[in-house]
RNA sequence: GGGCCGGUAGUUCAAUCUGGUAGAAUGCCUCCCUCGCACGGAGGAGGUCGGGGGUUCAAAUCCCCCCCGGUCCA
C-alpha cells in the first residue's frame, strides 16, 4: 500500500486477537477495535470540529465530489431488485444484480459515493443498549471499478485517509488499519478496516474474486466497496456517550422535552464506554453482558438497568421509528410474515417502551421529527409523510388489539395461580406473543426463564428445502429464437426440430409458442400435428411438451398456436397490469404486485395492502381500470438495458419480482402502468374490452387477492351470470327484480316453519310421555317400558324418555329404532329403578350386541346401537324380558 | 417461507385430553318490583360447535384435507 510506505506505517500483530494492523504509533501493541481497545473518544473527540449528522454527510459529499466522484441518490431500503433479500443491508447491494444465477456489478457511475440507508434486524435487543447498534444506519458507499475511470487500492486508501485526517482533522497517528478478508453476497476480497480511538469508522473491501475462498474465480472487473458508517463519523466528531446522542440528537431533544429522564451523567459516561462491548455474538444474553459491566463499575446490575432503562428506551424508540419511516416510505408494510414481520416487531418494541415508561410520545410526532432532521439529506421523506402515518395508524390499532389480547391471557393465567413450566412459557410466547416478563409482572407464578430464547429458537429449526433439479440437460443446445417477442410473428409457422427429450419434449430452433413465465400460463396448439400441452423455458431453451406422436429431431414441422387461447390470455395479462395500476391509484403507493396468475378463463393478482378491501374500494378499482380500457391507451413493449430502465422508471419496474438478464422488457400501458414483464400484451387497452373483479380474498397478512375476468372471458362470465339469474328466477317463479324480496320471504317462511316444527315436537313429547307409565309392565320393584320404532325423531325420543323417568322414578325407558342404515338404542332408568338394581348403561350393553354394535353412557342414561337395522324386533323382545338381577 | 396456538349463542368463554342429552356469564326480549331510573326477582328467545371428508352404533370431542384469525422465527 502506497500510503503506508509514504507515511511510514508499521505492520503489527495484535497481542489480543492476533489480527495484523497498520499504525504510525510505534507503542501500539493491540489493534484499535473492540474489544481489544476501549473507546477513548467519549468526552474527547479527536476531530477538529463538532458536526451534526447532516453536516457530517455534507462534508463527506463535498470531499468526494471535489475528488471526481458522482454522488448518487440513495436506493430504497427495500431491495426489490434482489429476490434473495428483503432489505438493503449494505451500500454495495445497490449495485449488484443477479443475472443467470450469478451476482454481477452494475454501477450507474464510476467512481461514485452513495449515502445508502441500510436496514438490519439481526441485533434488535442491543439497539438502544450498546450505544452504537441501530436497525437502520447510513452507509456511505464509496464504490469504484478498478479501471481507467475508477481506481483500486491505493487511491481508495489515500482518499479515505485524507478524509479522516484533513476533512475531519483527526491526527494521522490516531488512524490505524486492520487487515482482513471480507466475504459476502457471492464475492470477496482483501479488506482494510479504519479504526480511530477504539471505533471502527469504515471498511474498504477490495472485491477481486467471485465465489468463496474454497472455490473461486477472479472477477472480470474488480470492485472497490468502501462502506463508512455516517453515524460512527458523527459520533466520533461529537464524542457523546452514545452514538444515538450524536446522530439522533435533534429528535432526542424533542423527545426529552416532555419526558425528562434523570440519571447520573458521569456514571453513564463510564457505563456507555463499556456498553459498547455488548454484542450478542459474544454474550449469551443481554443480562450477562450487563452483569459484566456492572461488576467492573462496582455496581449492581439491576440498579444499572433501573437507572438507565428509560434513557435506553428513548434511544430505541428513536431508532425504531426512523427505520419504520424509511422502510414504509420505500414501500414495505408491517405484517406477520416476510420482511414485514421485522417492521411489526420494531413497531411493537417501540410502543411497548412508550407504554412501559409512560412516555408522552406519539409515533406520528416522531415521524415528523425524523423527517425534519433528515430534510437536508433525504428530502424525499417529506413526500411520504401521510402514507407512512396511514400505514402506522393501521399498525397502531393492531398493536392495541394485540395488547388487549395479551392482557386478557395474562390476567386469566395469573388468576389461575398455576405454576408455569418453561415449556408453558415458551408455548405462550411462541403462539400468543406473551412474554415471561409480562407474566411475572402480573404476578403469575413463572419459573425463571433459563435458556428461554434458545428454547424458542429450537422450535423453529427448519430443514433445508431441496431445489428441484432441472429435468433436462440443455447445456449443449443453443438458445431458441424467441420469435414470440418479435413484431409481426406469425401464429402459424414452421420450425426445425433441434432435439427431443424423453420422447415427448420438443426443442425447436425458433418458436412463437409462449412458454410459462411471469405468471402467464403457456400457449397451446399443435406442433407437427401433435398437441402441445405444456411449454417451459429452461435457461434460454424453450421446451414444448406434446401429447401424441412427437416429430423426429432434424425434421421441419408446421406449428399452429391456438389463437383463441393466446388472445384471451393476452387480454387477461394486460388487464392485470391495468388493475395493478388502478389499485395503487385507489389505495396508495404501498400497493405492489405480490404475485399474479393469468389463465385463459380468469386472472388473479395479489397486491400488498394493509387491510381488507371494502366493496367500495373494489368498485373504485374496477371503475378506474375500465376507464383506462375505454381510453384505449397505447401499450408498448421495449427491450432496454437494465440500468437505463431502472434510471428512467425506478424500481416500480419490478412488480412481479426481478427479471433476470442484462436486457429488460419494459411494458408501458400508456404511461399508466410501467413494469418489466416478459408476457404477451394487447397493443392498446381498448382490446381488453372489459374488466370485472369476481372475487376478493386475503391471502396473508398484508396481501389481498383480486380474481377477475377480462376481454372475451369477461363477456362469457356475464353470459353465465345472466343465465344463472334466469334459471334462479324460473325456479322461484318470479321476475329478476323481485329475486331479493322473494328469497328473503322464503328464508323467513323457513325460519317460521322450523320454529313450528320444534314446538310441535315438544307437544308430541309432552302428550306421549304421559301414556308411557301406563303402558309399562312391572319388573320387580321397577316398571319397564319398551318402545319399538316410535313415530318420533331421535331428539323427541330422548325428550320423552327423560320426561317419563322424571315423572315416574320407578320407570325404565327403552326405545329401539332404526335410522335407515343402522339401529339405535336409547335408555333411561329412573331414580327408584336404579335402586332396584337397573342400570341404563348395562341394559344398552346387553342389547347392543344383538344389533352388531355397542354403547355407553351413565347408569341413568345411555345410548347405543349397531349396524344391523333388521334386528330391531329381536332386540326389542330381548328388552321385554329384562330382569333386575340380569342388569346389575 | 416455516413452526405453533386458536375458531362453540350477538359478545367473552367452558365442555375437546378421557366420544354418549351443547353449557355459563354478559348482552337482548317479556313480565314483576318502581312515580321513573338503577338495583333486584321470574321467565324467554338466541347454536350449520369454521367448512368438507373419514373412523364409530354414536363426533364439538379422534384422524385427514381445506378455510379463517392470531403469534413466533428465518
Short mmCIF file of C-alpha atoms (C1' of nucleotides) in Angstrom, two decimals, chain A residues 336-338 341 348 402 405 408 429-431 433 459-460 698 802 824 854-856 864-866, chain B residues 1-5 12-13 20-22 45-46 56-58 67-74:
data_model
loop_
_atom_site.label_atom_id
_atom_site.label_comp_id
_atom_site.label_asym_id
_atom_site.label_seq_id
_atom_site.Cartn_x
_atom_site.Cartn_y
_atom_site.Cartn_z
CA UNK A 336 -46.82 -11.23 10.27
CA UNK A 337 -44.52 -12.82 7.73
CA UNK A 338 -41.67 -11.99 5.43
CA UNK A 341 -42.56 -9.06 10.37
CA UNK A 348 -44.27 -3.11 18.92
CA UNK A 402 -52.96 -7.44 20.32
CA UNK A 405 -55.49 -9.90 23.84
CA UNK A 408 -56.55 -10.95 28.84
CA UNK A 429 -44.63 -16.69 23.84
CA UNK A 430 -44.42 -18.55 20.57
CA UNK A 431 -48.09 -18.91 19.86
CA UNK A 433 -46.83 -13.44 21.95
CA UNK A 459 -38.82 -24.79 17.89
CA UNK A 460 -38.01 -23.09 14.65
CA UNK A 698 -56.97 -12.17 1.84
CA UNK A 802 -86.17 -38.03 30.12
CA UNK A 824 -80.17 -47.15 17.81
CA UNK A 854 -72.05 -51.43 21.36
CA UNK A 855 -72.96 -48.47 23.50
CA UNK A 856 -72.16 -46.37 26.51
CA UNK A 864 -76.02 -47.43 21.80
CA UNK A 865 -76.77 -49.24 18.61
CA UNK A 866 -75.35 -51.21 15.77
"C1'" G B 1 -41.12 -19.26 3.57
"C1'" G B 2 -41.54 -22.43 8.07
"C1'" G B 3 -43.41 -23.59 13.11
"C1'" C B 4 -47.01 -23.08 16.97
"C1'" C B 5 -51.92 -21.57 19.16
"C1'" U B 12 -66.38 -13.30 26.31
"C1'" C B 13 -65.53 -18.17 27.14
"C1'" G B 20 -72.62 -40.62 24.95
"C1'" U B 21 -78.98 -35.06 26.04
"C1'" A B 22 -74.11 -28.38 23.77
"C1'" A B 45 -85.52 -16.10 22.58
"C1'" G B 46 -80.71 -16.88 20.72
"C1'" U B 56 -67.62 -45.17 15.09
"C1'" C B 57 -73.85 -47.75 16.99
"C1'" A B 58 -72.69 -42.56 18.26
"C1'" C B 67 -60.66 -22.01 5.02
"C1'" C B 68 -60.19 -18.06 8.57
"C1'" G B 69 -57.79 -15.38 12.73
"C1'" G B 70 -53.58 -14.78 15.92
"C1'" U B 71 -48.45 -15.43 17.06
"C1'" C B 72 -43.24 -16.58 16.79
"C1'" C B 73 -38.91 -17.45 13.91
"C1'" A B 74 -35.74 -17.12 9.35
#
